[in-house]
Tab-separated table of C-alpha atoms in Angstrom:
chain	number	residue	atom	x	y	z
A	1	UNK	CA	-15.818	-11.411	2.871
A	2	UNK	CA	-13.253	-13.406	0.907
A	3	UNK	CA	-10.191	-12.268	-1.044
A	4	UNK	CA	-11.965	-12.127	-4.404
A	5	UNK	CA	-14.718	-9.915	-2.985
A	6	UNK	CA	-12.209	-7.518	-1.459
A	7	UNK	CA	-9.576	-7.401	-4.193
A	8	UNK	CA	-11.013	-8.800	-7.408
A	9	UNK	CA	-9.570	-11.091	-10.081
A	10	UNK	CA	-5.914	-11.521	-10.899
A	11	UNK	CA	-4.674	-9.886	-14.094
A	12	UNK	CA	-2.668	-12.840	-15.350
A	13	UNK	CA	-3.340	-16.542	-15.493
A	14	UNK	CA	-3.582	-18.520	-12.271
A	15	UNK	CA	-0.826	-18.681	-9.647
A	16	UNK	CA	2.386	-20.499	-10.511
A	17	UNK	CA	2.493	-22.376	-7.201
A	18	UNK	CA	2.289	-21.889	-3.453
A	19	UNK	CA	4.561	-20.386	-0.821
A	20	UNK	CA	4.650	-18.951	2.672
A	21	UNK	CA	5.276	-15.261	3.319
A	22	UNK	CA	6.192	-13.893	6.754
A	23	UNK	CA	7.142	-17.185	8.365
A	24	UNK	CA	9.442	-14.831	10.320
A	25	UNK	CA	9.527	-11.041	10.356
A	26	UNK	CA	12.746	-10.954	8.329
A	27	UNK	CA	10.881	-12.500	5.370
A	28	UNK	CA	9.087	-9.169	4.836
A	29	UNK	CA	11.450	-6.183	4.959
A	30	UNK	CA	10.473	-2.614	4.111
A	31	UNK	CA	12.697	0.448	3.799
A	32	UNK	CA	11.057	3.839	3.504
A	33	UNK	CA	12.424	5.979	0.651
A	34	UNK	CA	12.480	9.618	1.749
A	35	UNK	CA	14.235	12.117	-0.525
A	36	UNK	CA	14.463	15.007	1.932
A	37	UNK	CA	17.907	16.455	2.778
A	38	UNK	CA	18.049	17.082	6.522
A	39	UNK	CA	19.401	20.450	7.670
A	40	UNK	CA	21.294	19.170	10.714
A	41	UNK	CA	19.670	21.837	12.885
A	42	UNK	CA	16.190	22.930	13.897
A	43	UNK	CA	13.526	22.151	16.481
A	44	UNK	CA	12.559	18.779	15.018
A	45	UNK	CA	14.539	15.624	15.771
A	46	UNK	CA	14.276	13.029	13.002
A	47	UNK	CA	14.863	9.347	13.816
A	48	UNK	CA	15.636	6.481	11.428
A	49	UNK	CA	14.024	3.555	13.241
A	50	UNK	CA	14.146	-0.188	12.672
A	51	UNK	CA	11.181	-2.113	14.051
A	52	UNK	CA	10.507	-5.804	14.218
A	53	UNK	CA	6.955	-7.117	14.763
A	54	UNK	CA	5.873	-3.669	15.935
A	55	UNK	CA	3.394	-1.427	14.147
A	56	UNK	CA	4.066	2.236	13.472
A	57	UNK	CA	1.588	3.625	15.998
A	58	UNK	CA	2.984	1.498	18.825
A	59	UNK	CA	6.521	2.533	17.873
A	60	UNK	CA	5.461	6.192	18.060
A	61	UNK	CA	4.027	5.590	21.549
A	62	UNK	CA	7.286	4.023	22.720
A	63	UNK	CA	9.301	6.956	21.366
A	64	UNK	CA	6.947	9.526	22.917
A	65	UNK	CA	7.136	7.840	26.320
A	66	UNK	CA	10.923	7.623	26.240
A	67	UNK	CA	11.218	11.252	25.149
A	68	UNK	CA	8.688	12.431	27.754
A	69	UNK	CA	6.542	14.249	25.192
A	70	UNK	CA	2.868	13.930	24.158
A	71	UNK	CA	2.155	11.474	21.376
A	72	UNK	CA	0.819	14.330	19.196
A	73	UNK	CA	4.395	15.647	18.885
A	74	UNK	CA	5.527	12.450	17.127
A	75	UNK	CA	5.158	12.377	13.324
A	76	UNK	CA	5.724	9.749	10.661
A	77	UNK	CA	5.244	9.538	6.907
A	78	UNK	CA	3.270	6.317	6.654
A	79	UNK	CA	2.097	3.173	8.407
A	80	UNK	CA	4.185	0.018	8.081
A	81	UNK	CA	3.239	-3.609	8.672
A	82	UNK	CA	3.537	-5.059	12.158
A	83	UNK	CA	4.512	-8.559	11.067
A	84	UNK	CA	7.664	-7.422	9.299
A	85	UNK	CA	11.126	-5.930	9.694
A	86	UNK	CA	10.744	-2.293	8.688
A	87	UNK	CA	12.864	0.852	8.668
A	88	UNK	CA	11.168	4.241	8.609
A	89	UNK	CA	11.514	7.855	9.745
A	90	UNK	CA	9.867	9.504	12.739
A	91	UNK	CA	10.183	13.110	13.899
A	92	UNK	CA	9.794	14.692	17.350
A	93	UNK	CA	8.916	18.346	17.878
A	94	UNK	CA	11.358	19.590	20.532
A	95	UNK	CA	11.370	23.407	20.433
A	96	UNK	CA	14.016	24.772	22.803
A	97	UNK	CA	14.915	21.294	24.036
A	98	UNK	CA	18.053	19.221	23.673
A	99	UNK	CA	18.039	15.707	22.238
A	100	UNK	CA	16.385	13.367	24.756
A	101	UNK	CA	17.770	10.035	25.893
A	102	UNK	CA	15.699	7.557	23.883
A	103	UNK	CA	17.387	4.373	25.063
A	104	UNK	CA	14.264	3.382	27.006
A	105	UNK	CA	12.390	3.062	23.682
A	106	UNK	CA	14.816	0.473	22.376
A	107	UNK	CA	14.550	-3.273	22.840
A	108	UNK	CA	14.425	-6.353	20.614
A	109	UNK	CA	11.514	-4.821	18.680
A	110	UNK	CA	12.829	-1.307	18.110
A	111	UNK	CA	16.231	0.197	17.365
A	112	UNK	CA	17.095	3.810	16.587
A	113	UNK	CA	19.680	3.584	13.806
A	114	UNK	CA	20.420	7.297	13.450
A	115	UNK	CA	19.050	10.697	14.381
A	116	UNK	CA	19.406	14.216	12.994
A	117	UNK	CA	17.854	17.623	13.489
A	118	UNK	CA	15.715	19.350	10.863
A	119	UNK	CA	13.766	22.589	10.502
A	120	UNK	CA	10.400	20.959	9.769
A	121	UNK	CA	8.390	18.041	11.048
A	122	UNK	CA	7.878	14.893	9.003
A	123	UNK	CA	4.586	15.131	7.106
A	124	UNK	CA	2.250	12.215	6.403
A	125	UNK	CA	2.789	10.954	2.872
A	126	UNK	CA	6.177	12.675	2.564
A	127	UNK	CA	7.971	9.496	1.501
A	128	UNK	CA	8.198	8.893	-2.235
A	129	UNK	CA	8.365	5.095	-2.204
A	130	UNK	CA	9.083	1.944	-0.224
A	131	UNK	CA	11.770	-0.605	-0.949
A	132	UNK	CA	10.880	-4.246	-0.315
A	133	UNK	CA	12.895	-7.402	0.254
A	134	UNK	CA	10.586	-10.416	0.447
A	135	UNK	CA	11.403	-14.066	1.000
A	136	UNK	CA	8.821	-16.580	-0.173
A	137	UNK	CA	9.658	-19.747	1.715
A	138	UNK	CA	8.460	-23.367	1.405
A	139	UNK	CA	7.972	-22.634	-2.285
A	140	UNK	CA	6.301	-25.232	-4.480
A	141	UNK	CA	6.027	-23.941	-8.027
A	142	UNK	CA	6.632	-24.499	-11.692
A	143	UNK	CA	9.998	-22.738	-12.013
A	144	UNK	CA	9.647	-22.030	-15.734
A	145	UNK	CA	6.160	-20.564	-15.342
A	146	UNK	CA	7.259	-18.527	-12.336
A	147	UNK	CA	10.234	-17.072	-14.194
A	148	UNK	CA	7.981	-16.138	-17.096
A	149	UNK	CA	5.479	-14.481	-14.765
A	150	UNK	CA	8.218	-12.496	-13.043
A	151	UNK	CA	9.450	-11.176	-16.372
A	152	UNK	CA	5.867	-10.383	-17.342
A	153	UNK	CA	5.031	-8.293	-14.282
A	154	UNK	CA	8.393	-6.505	-14.495
A	155	UNK	CA	7.341	-5.211	-17.919
A	156	UNK	CA	3.584	-4.822	-17.460
A	157	UNK	CA	3.122	-4.075	-13.758
A	158	UNK	CA	0.183	-5.456	-11.757
A	159	UNK	CA	-3.274	-4.166	-10.791
A	160	UNK	CA	-2.861	-1.566	-8.056
A	161	UNK	CA	-5.317	-3.119	-5.601
A	162	UNK	CA	-5.352	-2.110	-1.968
A	163	UNK	CA	-4.131	-5.140	-0.029
A	164	UNK	CA	-6.223	-7.319	2.255
A	165	UNK	CA	-4.640	-5.830	5.367
A	166	UNK	CA	-6.537	-2.594	4.668
A	167	UNK	CA	-9.867	-4.347	5.349
A	168	UNK	CA	-9.256	-6.180	8.613
A	169	UNK	CA	-9.900	-9.851	9.367
A	170	UNK	CA	-12.361	-11.250	6.802
A	171	UNK	CA	-13.248	-7.704	5.722
A	172	UNK	CA	-14.441	-6.723	9.173
A	173	UNK	CA	-13.632	-3.048	8.616
A	174	UNK	CA	-16.168	-2.902	5.775
A	175	UNK	CA	-18.938	-4.471	7.845
A	176	UNK	CA	-18.141	-2.084	10.693
A	177	UNK	CA	-18.200	0.899	8.316
A	178	UNK	CA	-21.546	-0.136	6.810
A	179	UNK	CA	-23.093	0.077	10.254
A	180	UNK	CA	-22.018	3.703	10.639
A	181	UNK	CA	-22.920	4.563	7.031
A	182	UNK	CA	-26.438	3.132	7.434
A	183	UNK	CA	-26.856	5.162	10.629
A	184	UNK	CA	-25.355	8.257	8.949
A	185	UNK	CA	-22.880	8.559	11.818
A	186	UNK	CA	-19.114	8.627	12.284
A	187	UNK	CA	-17.081	6.801	14.940
A	188	UNK	CA	-16.166	9.080	17.841
A	189	UNK	CA	-12.589	7.836	18.098
A	190	UNK	CA	-10.356	9.503	15.544
A	191	UNK	CA	-8.229	6.442	14.810
A	192	UNK	CA	-11.307	4.251	14.255
A	193	UNK	CA	-12.892	6.897	12.038
A	194	UNK	CA	-9.743	7.193	9.940
A	195	UNK	CA	-9.388	3.409	9.625
A	196	UNK	CA	-12.968	2.844	8.495
A	197	UNK	CA	-13.080	5.748	6.039
A	198	UNK	CA	-9.839	4.551	4.490
A	199	UNK	CA	-11.125	0.981	4.260
A	200	UNK	CA	-14.305	2.062	2.465
A	201	UNK	CA	-12.464	4.233	-0.068
A	202	UNK	CA	-10.105	1.328	-0.719
A	203	UNK	CA	-12.969	-1.137	-1.095
A	204	UNK	CA	-14.794	1.031	-3.647
A	205	UNK	CA	-11.583	1.643	-5.592
A	206	UNK	CA	-10.885	-2.093	-5.708
A	207	UNK	CA	-14.393	-2.698	-7.057
A	208	UNK	CA	-13.749	-0.360	-9.996
A	209	UNK	CA	-10.313	-1.833	-10.624
A	210	UNK	CA	-11.749	-5.362	-10.509
A	211	UNK	CA	-14.138	-4.447	-13.326
A	212	UNK	CA	-11.286	-3.046	-15.396
A	213	UNK	CA	-9.232	-6.187	-14.784
A	214	UNK	CA	-12.184	-8.348	-15.771
A	215	UNK	CA	-12.555	-6.363	-19.001
A	216	UNK	CA	-8.799	-6.363	-19.689
A	217	UNK	CA	-8.541	-2.558	-19.626
A	218	UNK	CA	-6.735	-1.966	-16.306
A	219	UNK	CA	-3.399	-1.394	-18.035
A	220	UNK	CA	-4.420	0.784	-20.964
A	221	UNK	CA	-6.055	4.168	-21.395
A	222	UNK	CA	-9.546	4.581	-22.810
A	223	UNK	CA	-11.142	7.807	-24.039
A	224	UNK	CA	-12.640	9.520	-21.011
A	225	UNK	CA	-10.109	8.057	-18.564
A	226	UNK	CA	-8.412	10.391	-16.131
A	227	UNK	CA	-4.666	9.819	-16.512
A	228	UNK	CA	-1.924	10.409	-13.958
A	229	UNK	CA	1.817	9.964	-13.767
A	230	UNK	CA	3.194	7.460	-11.275
A	231	UNK	CA	4.335	9.994	-8.670
A	232	UNK	CA	1.761	12.732	-9.258
A	233	UNK	CA	-1.579	13.441	-7.626
A	234	UNK	CA	-2.746	15.585	-10.548
A	235	UNK	CA	-4.594	14.056	-13.483
A	236	UNK	CA	-6.021	14.992	-16.853
A	237	UNK	CA	-8.749	13.758	-19.161
A	238	UNK	CA	-7.669	11.403	-21.955
A	239	UNK	CA	-8.844	11.924	-25.515
A	240	UNK	CA	-8.219	9.531	-28.410
A	241	UNK	CA	-4.643	10.705	-29.229
A	242	UNK	CA	-3.584	10.607	-25.572
A	243	UNK	CA	-4.621	6.951	-25.372
A	244	UNK	CA	-1.607	6.218	-27.584
A	245	UNK	CA	0.855	8.261	-25.520
A	246	UNK	CA	4.168	6.305	-25.443
A	247	UNK	CA	4.508	7.065	-21.742
A	248	UNK	CA	1.667	4.601	-21.151
A	249	UNK	CA	3.797	1.807	-22.611
A	250	UNK	CA	6.752	2.969	-20.529
A	251	UNK	CA	4.679	2.666	-17.319
A	252	UNK	CA	5.137	6.368	-16.559
A	253	UNK	CA	1.494	7.277	-17.230
A	254	UNK	CA	-1.561	5.323	-16.103
A	255	UNK	CA	-5.367	5.312	-16.085
A	256	UNK	CA	-6.839	6.093	-12.669
A	257	UNK	CA	-9.776	5.074	-10.535
A	258	UNK	CA	-11.722	7.016	-7.907
A	259	UNK	CA	-10.962	7.491	-4.250
A	260	UNK	CA	-14.477	8.517	-3.380
A	261	UNK	CA	-15.416	11.743	-1.640
A	262	UNK	CA	-17.195	15.010	-2.220
A	263	UNK	CA	-16.793	16.469	-5.692
A	264	UNK	CA	-17.282	15.406	-9.278
A	265	UNK	CA	-15.135	12.639	-10.756
A	266	UNK	CA	-14.766	14.193	-14.194
A	267	UNK	CA	-14.197	10.825	-15.847
A	268	UNK	CA	-15.992	9.981	-19.070
A	269	UNK	CA	-16.614	6.990	-21.279
A	270	UNK	CA	-16.453	3.491	-19.815
A	271	UNK	CA	-14.825	4.681	-16.598
A	272	UNK	CA	-17.661	7.121	-15.945
A	273	UNK	CA	-20.227	4.366	-16.523
A	274	UNK	CA	-18.458	2.022	-14.068
A	275	UNK	CA	-18.324	4.704	-11.410
A	276	UNK	CA	-21.996	5.557	-11.841
A	277	UNK	CA	-23.028	1.904	-11.522
A	278	UNK	CA	-21.001	1.427	-8.354
A	279	UNK	CA	-22.359	4.642	-6.847
A	280	UNK	CA	-25.862	3.282	-7.463
A	281	UNK	CA	-24.930	-0.050	-5.871
A	282	UNK	CA	-23.332	1.519	-2.779
A	283	UNK	CA	-25.193	4.826	-2.214
A	284	UNK	CA	-24.832	4.766	1.586
A	285	UNK	CA	-21.071	4.272	1.497
A	286	UNK	CA	-20.562	6.929	-1.184
A	287	UNK	CA	-22.691	9.465	0.713
A	288	UNK	CA	-20.979	8.587	3.995
A	289	UNK	CA	-17.545	9.415	2.576
A	290	UNK	CA	-18.724	12.758	1.226
A	291	UNK	CA	-20.531	13.669	4.465
A	292	UNK	CA	-17.363	12.820	6.416
A	293	UNK	CA	-15.488	15.544	4.522
A	294	UNK	CA	-13.491	13.269	2.237
A	295	UNK	CA	-12.712	14.889	-1.119
A	296	UNK	CA	-12.592	13.080	-4.453
A	297	UNK	CA	-9.089	11.942	-5.412
A	298	UNK	CA	-7.616	9.540	-7.931
A	299	UNK	CA	-5.309	6.515	-7.708
A	300	UNK	CA	-3.481	4.844	-10.567
A	301	UNK	CA	-5.013	1.532	-11.657
A	302	UNK	CA	-1.704	0.021	-12.711
A	303	UNK	CA	1.182	-0.532	-10.317
A	304	UNK	CA	4.659	-0.272	-11.869
A	305	UNK	CA	7.329	-2.356	-10.129
A	306	UNK	CA	10.713	-0.620	-10.123
A	307	UNK	CA	13.998	-2.492	-9.930
A	308	UNK	CA	12.443	-5.935	-9.699
A	309	UNK	CA	15.084	-8.609	-9.184
A	310	UNK	CA	14.935	-12.129	-7.804
A	311	UNK	CA	17.014	-15.155	-6.952
A	312	UNK	CA	16.694	-18.484	-5.137
A	313	UNK	CA	18.851	-18.661	-1.955
A	314	UNK	CA	17.638	-22.264	-1.676
A	315	UNK	CA	15.581	-24.453	-3.985
A	316	UNK	CA	12.385	-23.758	-2.025
A	317	UNK	CA	12.983	-20.050	-1.348
A	318	UNK	CA	12.377	-17.156	-3.738
A	319	UNK	CA	13.757	-13.767	-2.712
A	320	UNK	CA	12.302	-10.672	-4.375
A	321	UNK	CA	13.577	-7.104	-4.281
A	322	UNK	CA	11.668	-4.143	-5.716
A	323	UNK	CA	10.462	-0.594	-5.082
A	324	UNK	CA	6.833	0.556	-5.095
A	325	UNK	CA	5.300	4.031	-4.923
A	326	UNK	CA	4.118	5.121	-1.492
A	327	UNK	CA	0.718	3.763	-0.538
A	328	UNK	CA	1.011	0.627	-2.679
A	329	UNK	CA	1.027	-2.968	-1.441
A	330	UNK	CA	3.757	-5.556	-1.970
A	331	UNK	CA	1.267	-8.343	-1.283
A	332	UNK	CA	-0.621	-7.591	-4.510
A	333	UNK	CA	2.623	-8.189	-6.408
A	334	UNK	CA	3.066	-11.567	-4.724
A	335	UNK	CA	-0.588	-12.398	-5.450
A	336	UNK	CA	0.134	-12.450	-9.188
A	337	UNK	CA	2.900	-15.019	-8.612
A	338	UNK	CA	1.727	-17.615	-6.076
A	339	UNK	CA	-1.002	-18.523	-3.645
A	340	UNK	CA	0.108	-17.850	-0.084
A	341	UNK	CA	-0.293	-20.531	2.557
A	342	UNK	CA	-0.339	-19.975	6.318
A	343	UNK	CA	3.042	-20.583	7.934
A	344	UNK	CA	3.442	-24.305	8.557
A	345	UNK	CA	0.906	-25.366	5.891
A	346	UNK	CA	2.790	-26.589	2.794
A	347	UNK	CA	2.361	-28.896	-0.129
A	348	UNK	CA	4.073	-32.289	0.018
A	349	UNK	CA	6.065	-32.185	-3.219
A	350	UNK	CA	8.244	-29.787	-5.151
A	351	UNK	CA	8.252	-29.751	-8.934
A	352	UNK	CA	11.579	-27.931	-9.385
């Protein structure tokens, strides 16, 4: 499966040029934003960890081994990219135990920057946002068009697609999931089951969002839409007056799309029609999610970009800084700016 099949069309006109992202890990930096005051005491040890080219699950394994505890006692708020420099929180459940020596977990890929006790463990999804610092290198672009696009997405946001990394190489997670859905079975391994269910929900959401982008309605409310605030999981049905709510223009309130599972969507109007058509097109996947115990949820269709700033450290490098809500993908922001080339593959000229 190609990018267009997995994500859908761009919201704005074509890319302003080409660039390379993640030529080195430091080109993609992520800082977890966690607004939880730590008590300084308790049976949970919280760690602020910097990892380089190491995924979250492997980092948790290293910490568990160094601490001499089962992996199930290690918690984290969310998964972070492997090919990146990331900083995130982990917690260890250590009832009645002193702080372990964790030096064996540290090497060139992992550093423990600070640690503090707390009364509760770190829950999945507890972080409110992620801060990003991205460096687009080997940039070949129309500077004027790029500047205009940056200003445009700062004001309007971008479609809140799930990024390509959710689907595996060439969409392999979707093909793998279809096999289980057709057989009406679930993978035995918990991590595989979780990965495939998540990929399918993301794929179906992207299909709905792609239709809204194609119709030009991804960034505005229609009667029958289910609306949600940026940082809220609750939603409400939009009537005609609510479609003119000023908070929509302020990027505080957004139309939503389905994260499929058991239960009734509740959407009406055009959104309801889109969801019904997709359910008819993908009955096995929709039924598989419900049978697996997934419950119907909603995700905002429009991604607001907080604190977007940029500068050019060199003529062929664009550095971006911004904050996104938890669970959203920085790569879909970049996608509205430039086409990404593999590291080492660049154009021959620069039009700056």
